[in-house]
PDB file of C-alpha atoms and ligand atoms in Angstrom:
ATOM      1  CA  MET A1299      -0.059  -0.070  -0.004  1.00 45.00           C
ATOM      2  CA  ALA A1300       1.260   3.489  -0.898  1.00 50.00           C
ATOM      3  CA  ASP A1301       2.332   5.944   1.964  1.00 48.00           C
ATOM      4  CA  ILE A1302      -0.072   8.247   0.951  1.00 51.00           C
ATOM      5  CA  GLU A1303      -2.997   5.680   1.661  1.00 50.00           C
ATOM      6  CA  LYS A1304      -1.668   4.888   5.260  1.00 44.00           C
ATOM      7  CA  ASN A1305      -1.475   8.189   5.885  1.00 47.00           C
ATOM      8  CA  ILE A1306      -4.772  10.107   4.871  1.00 60.00           C
ATOM      9  CA  LYS A1307      -7.786   9.462   7.150  1.00 90.00           C
ATOM     10  CA  LYS A1308      -9.700  12.227   6.263  1.00 96.00           C
ATOM     11  CA  ILE A1309     -10.406  13.277   2.648  1.00 98.00           C
ATOM     12  CA  PRO A1310     -12.297  16.725   2.036  1.00 98.00           C
ATOM     13  CA  ILE A1311     -14.498  16.776  -0.856  1.00 98.00           C
ATOM     14  CA  ALA A1312     -16.078  19.277  -2.544  1.00 99.00           C
ATOM     15  CA  SER A1313     -17.843  20.308  -5.693  1.00 99.00           C
ATOM     16  CA  ASP A1314     -20.643  22.809  -7.394  1.00 98.00           C
ATOM     17  CA  HIS A1315     -24.033  21.627  -8.867  1.00 98.00           C
ATOM     18  CA  ALA A1316     -22.717  20.151 -11.517  1.00 98.00           C
ATOM     19  CA  GLY A1317     -20.497  18.066  -9.821  1.00 98.00           C
ATOM     20  CA  PHE A1318     -23.275  17.106  -7.046  1.00 98.00           C
ATOM     21  CA  ASP A1319     -24.462  13.761  -8.106  1.00 98.00           C
ATOM     22  CA  LEU A1320     -20.995  12.688  -8.658  1.00 98.00           C
ATOM     23  CA  LYS A1321     -19.729  13.746  -5.210  1.00 98.00           C
ATOM     24  CA  GLN A1322     -22.542  11.942  -3.722  1.00 98.00           C
ATOM     25  CA  ILE A1323     -21.591   8.465  -5.433  1.00 98.00           C
ATOM     26  CA  LEU A1324     -17.884   9.324  -4.369  1.00 98.00           C
ATOM     27  CA  ILE A1325     -18.569   9.945  -0.711  1.00 98.00           C
ATOM     28  CA  PRO A1326     -19.510   6.200   0.149  1.00 98.00           C
ATOM     29  CA  TYR A1327     -17.270   4.837  -2.264  1.00 98.00           C
ATOM     30  CA  LEU A1328     -14.273   6.595  -0.236  1.00 98.00           C
ATOM     31  CA  GLU A1329     -16.010   5.504   3.022  1.00 96.00           C
ATOM     32  CA  GLU A1330     -16.082   1.760   1.807  1.00 96.00           C
ATOM     33  CA  LYS A1331     -12.276   2.086   1.219  1.00 95.00           C
ATOM     34  CA  GLY A1332     -12.058   3.294   5.360  1.00 94.00           C
ATOM     35  CA  PHE A1333     -11.799   7.136   4.533  1.00 96.00           C
ATOM     36  CA  ASP A1334     -13.482   9.453   6.691  1.00 96.00           C
ATOM     37  CA  VAL A1335     -14.871  11.697   4.437  1.00 97.00           C
ATOM     38  CA  VAL A1336     -15.358  15.608   5.231  1.00 98.00           C
ATOM     39  CA  ASP A1337     -18.518  16.703   2.519  1.00 98.00           C
ATOM     40  CA  MET A1338     -17.981  20.498   2.441  1.00 98.00           C
ATOM     41  CA  GLY A1339     -20.703  21.034  -0.060  1.00 98.00           C
ATOM     42  CA  CYS A1340     -22.533  21.859  -1.904  1.00 98.00           C
ATOM     43  CA  TYR A1341     -25.378  19.862  -0.681  1.00 98.00           C
ATOM     44  CA  SER A1342     -27.883  20.017  -3.466  1.00 98.00           C
ATOM     45  CA  ASN A1343     -28.743  20.346  -7.446  1.00 97.00           C
ATOM     46  CA  GLU A1344     -29.356  24.114  -7.112  1.00 98.00           C
ATOM     47  CA  SER A1345     -27.072  26.164  -8.829  1.00 98.00           C
ATOM     48  CA  VAL A1346     -23.880  27.625  -6.795  1.00 98.00           C
ATOM     49  CA  ASP A1347     -20.893  29.489  -7.922  1.00 98.00           C
ATOM     50  CA  TYR A1348     -18.192  26.909  -7.611  1.00 98.00           C
ATOM     51  CA  PRO A1349     -15.335  29.711  -5.972  1.00 98.00           C
ATOM     52  CA  ASP A1350     -17.509  30.160  -2.675  1.00 98.00           C
ATOM     53  CA  ILE A1351     -17.586  26.198  -2.407  1.00 98.00           C
ATOM     54  CA  ILE A1352     -14.150  25.637  -3.428  1.00 98.00           C
ATOM     55  CA  HIS A1353     -12.224  28.143  -1.658  1.00 98.00           C
ATOM     56  CA  PRO A1354     -12.708  26.856   1.744  1.00 98.00           C
ATOM     57  CA  LEU A1355     -11.379  23.341   0.910  1.00 98.00           C
ATOM     58  CA  ALA A1356      -8.619  24.917  -1.131  1.00 98.00           C
ATOM     59  CA  LYS A1357      -7.655  27.213   2.152  1.00 98.00           C
ATOM     60  CA  GLU A1358      -7.640  23.696   4.210  1.00 98.00           C
ATOM     61  CA  ILE A1359      -5.392  22.241   2.030  1.00 98.00           C
ATOM     62  CA  ASN A1360      -3.279  25.067   1.686  1.00 98.00           C
ATOM     63  CA  GLU A1361      -2.951  25.172   5.600  1.00 97.00           C
ATOM     64  CA  GLY A1362      -2.011  21.517   5.587  1.00 97.00           C
ATOM     65  CA  ASN A1363      -5.067  20.663   7.678  1.00 97.00           C
ATOM     66  CA  TYR A1364      -5.853  17.614   5.152  1.00 97.00           C
ATOM     67  CA  GLU A1365      -3.054  15.895   3.246  1.00 96.00           C
ATOM     68  CA  PHE A1366      -5.431  15.428   0.003  1.00 97.00           C
ATOM     69  CA  GLY A1367      -8.732  16.855  -1.480  1.00 98.00           C
ATOM     70  CA  ILE A1368     -10.795  16.138  -4.369  1.00 98.00           C
ATOM     71  CA  ILE A1369     -13.133  18.990  -6.050  1.00 99.00           C
ATOM     72  CA  ILE A1370     -15.523  18.495  -8.877  1.00 99.00           C
ATOM     73  CA  CYS A1371     -17.283  20.911 -11.111  1.00 98.00           C
ATOM     74  CA  GLY A1372     -18.718  20.280 -14.532  1.00 98.00           C
ATOM     75  CA  THR A1373     -15.754  20.512 -16.336  1.00 98.00           C
ATOM     76  CA  GLY A1374     -12.828  20.554 -13.407  1.00 98.00           C
ATOM     77  CA  ASN A1375     -11.415  23.723 -14.757  1.00 98.00           C
ATOM     78  CA  GLY A1376     -13.055  26.349 -12.776  1.00 98.00           C
ATOM     79  CA  VAL A1377     -12.333  24.501  -9.100  1.00 98.00           C
ATOM     80  CA  SER A1378      -9.138  24.169 -10.185  1.00 98.00           C
ATOM     81  CA  MET A1379      -8.540  27.471 -11.050  1.00 98.00           C
ATOM     82  CA  VAL A1380      -9.786  28.507  -7.545  1.00 98.00           C
ATOM     83  CA  ALA A1381      -7.433  25.637  -5.922  1.00 98.00           C
ATOM     84  CA  ASN A1382      -4.605  26.623  -7.698  1.00 98.00           C
ATOM     85  CA  LYS A1383      -4.552  30.374  -6.480  1.00 97.00           C
ATOM     86  CA  TYR A1384      -3.276  29.082  -3.311  1.00 97.00           C
ATOM     87  CA  PRO A1385       0.294  28.648  -2.841  1.00 96.00           C
ATOM     88  CA  ASN A1386       0.689  25.402  -0.859  1.00 97.00           C
ATOM     89  CA  VAL A1387      -1.715  23.585  -3.409  1.00 98.00           C
ATOM     90  CA  ARG A1388      -1.026  21.999  -6.024  1.00 98.00           C
ATOM     91  CA  CYS A1389      -4.481  20.470  -7.793  1.00 98.00           C
ATOM     92  CA  ALA A1390      -4.148  18.247 -11.110  1.00 98.00           C
ATOM     93  CA  LEU A1391      -7.207  18.142 -13.156  1.00 98.00           C
ATOM     94  CA  CYS A1392      -7.380  14.158 -13.652  1.00 98.00           C
ATOM     95  CA  TRP A1393      -9.392  12.659 -16.563  1.00 98.00           C
ATOM     96  CA  LYS A1394      -7.842   9.182 -16.919  1.00 97.00           C
ATOM     97  CA  GLU A1395      -6.549   6.636 -14.586  1.00 98.00           C
ATOM     98  CA  GLU A1396      -2.429   7.660 -15.831  1.00 98.00           C
ATOM     99  CA  ILE A1397      -3.071  11.376 -15.495  1.00 98.00           C
ATOM    100  CA  ALA A1398      -4.029  10.838 -11.996  1.00 98.00           C
ATOM    101  CA  SER A1399      -1.182   8.437 -11.215  1.00 98.00           C
ATOM    102  CA  LEU A1400       1.429  10.891 -12.576  1.00 98.00           C
ATOM    103  CA  ALA A1401      -0.410  14.039 -10.928  1.00 98.00           C
ATOM    104  CA  LYS A1402       0.911  11.849  -7.764  1.00 98.00           C
ATOM    105  CA  GLN A1403       4.258  10.777  -9.002  1.00 98.00           C
ATOM    106  CA  HIS A1404       5.582  13.681 -10.765  1.00 98.00           C
ATOM    107  CA  ASN A1405       3.612  16.917  -9.268  1.00 98.00           C
ATOM    108  CA  ASN A1406       2.959  15.395  -5.931  1.00 98.00           C
ATOM    109  CA  ALA A1407      -0.460  16.747  -6.425  1.00 98.00           C
ATOM    110  CA  ASN A1408      -2.460  17.513  -3.334  1.00 98.00           C
ATOM    111  CA  ILE A1409      -5.957  18.261  -4.767  1.00 98.00           C
ATOM    112  CA  ILE A1410      -7.379  16.321  -7.525  1.00 98.00           C
ATOM    113  CA  ALA A1411     -10.204  18.153  -9.905  1.00 99.00           C
ATOM    114  CA  LEU A1412     -12.737  16.010 -11.736  1.00 99.00           C
ATOM    115  CA  ALA A1413     -14.929  16.975 -14.865  1.00 98.00           C
ATOM    116  CA  ALA A1414     -18.358  15.634 -13.728  1.00 98.00           C
ATOM    117  CA  ARG A1415     -19.866  15.690 -17.015  1.00 98.00           C
ATOM    118  CA  PHE A1416     -17.236  14.479 -19.017  1.00 98.00           C
ATOM    119  CA  THR A1417     -15.921  11.582 -16.691  1.00 98.00           C
ATOM    120  CA  PRO A1418     -18.019   8.385 -16.287  1.00 98.00           C
ATOM    121  CA  VAL A1419     -18.362   7.267 -12.609  1.00 98.00           C
ATOM    122  CA  ASP A1420     -16.001   4.101 -13.146  1.00 98.00           C
ATOM    123  CA  ILE A1421     -13.447   6.432 -14.456  1.00 98.00           C
ATOM    124  CA  ALA A1422     -14.058   8.724 -11.734  1.00 98.00           C
ATOM    125  CA  LYS A1423     -13.066   5.804  -9.099  1.00 98.00           C
ATOM    126  CA  LYS A1424     -10.552   4.411 -10.956  1.00 98.00           C
ATOM    127  CA  ILE A1425      -8.704   7.991 -11.132  1.00 98.00           C
ATOM    128  CA  ILE A1426      -8.885   8.336  -7.372  1.00 98.00           C
ATOM    129  CA  ASP A1427      -7.641   4.632  -6.603  1.00 98.00           C
ATOM    130  CA  SER A1428      -4.628   5.392  -9.126  1.00 98.00           C
ATOM    131  CA  TYR A1429      -3.958   8.612  -7.180  1.00 98.00           C
ATOM    132  CA  LEU A1430      -3.980   6.992  -3.816  1.00 97.00           C
ATOM    133  CA  SER A1431      -1.853   4.003  -4.770  1.00 97.00           C
ATOM    134  CA  SER A1432       0.788   6.294  -6.221  1.00 98.00           C
ATOM    135  CA  SER A1433       3.395   7.786  -4.399  1.00 98.00           C
ATOM    136  CA  PHE A1434       5.463  11.060  -5.246  1.00 98.00           C
ATOM    137  CA  GLU A1435       8.980  10.506  -6.399  1.00 98.00           C
ATOM    138  CA  GLY A1436      10.462  13.191  -5.912  1.00 95.00           C
ATOM    139  CA  ASP A1437      14.318  14.145  -7.058  1.00 96.00           C
ATOM    140  CA  ARG A1438      14.034  16.258  -9.935  1.00 98.00           C
ATOM    141  CA  HIS A1439      10.344  16.308  -9.337  1.00 98.00           C
ATOM    142  CA  LEU A1440      10.634  17.871  -6.423  1.00 98.00           C
ATOM    143  CA  ARG A1441      13.242  20.447  -7.633  1.00 98.00           C
ATOM    144  CA  ARG A1442      10.616  21.453 -10.226  1.00 98.00           C
ATOM    145  CA  ILE A1443       7.289  21.545  -7.628  1.00 98.00           C
ATOM    146  CA  ASN A1444       9.803  23.918  -5.724  1.00 97.00           C
ATOM    147  CA  LYS A1445       9.906  26.308  -8.483  1.00 96.00           C
ATOM    148  CA  ILE A1446       6.049  26.899  -9.048  1.00 96.00           C
ATOM    149  CA  PRO A1447       5.117  28.916  -6.591  1.00 92.00           C
ATOM    150  CA  VAL A1448       5.092  32.807  -7.537  1.00 90.00           C
ATOM    151  CA  HIS A1449       7.027  34.774  -4.820  1.00 83.00           C
TER     152      HIS A1449
HETATM  153  C1  LIG B2746     -21.421  25.407 -14.278  1.00 90.33           C
HETATM  154  O1  LIG B2746     -22.641  25.309 -15.124  1.00 90.33           O
HETATM  155  C2  LIG B2746     -19.942  25.282 -14.708  1.00 90.33           C
HETATM  156  O2  LIG B2746     -19.833  26.391 -15.254  1.00 90.33           O
HETATM  157  C3  LIG B2746     -19.130  24.699 -13.907  1.00 90.33           C
HETATM  158  O3  LIG B2746     -19.387  23.287 -13.263  1.00 90.33           O
HETATM  159  C4  LIG B2746     -17.801  24.431 -14.046  1.00 90.33           C
HETATM  160  O4  LIG B2746     -17.621  23.693 -15.159  1.00 90.33           O
HETATM  161  C5  LIG B2746     -16.986  25.708 -14.356  1.00 90.33           C
HETATM  162  O5  LIG B2746     -15.958  25.796 -14.865  1.00 90.33           O
END
């Protein structure tokens, strides 16, 4: 089992209305795997503005209160844009398993973003599994991610 899967106990998850249905499917999926899922909204299909929902989760990751989070909107783009405003957040928009593995291995992503309107549920589950079973490779990748923040 990869380090991250052993260390992560609590996983915050958040979505806008476009990602709500997928979020509701992923929460029990993660709970069945033994994770304590923190649902940070939204809580219905009613239209919301994704920044309102995503900033609180991104702040938690930025402050180191959780190791890893999942955010979802229709395309995954809006939520990624919000999350990546935070200096300690590395959010990767993941649309297939291999992207999710590499997001951990090479980018040490601490949030993955999913595109609910373009990602079948079975693929979304595989994306999460791939991320959780991967480990950051460090070395040259550490040097590179250390160059990401704007000072
Ligand atoms: C909502 O209609 C949609 O714009 C939102 O979920 C997201 O895709 C934005 O990037």
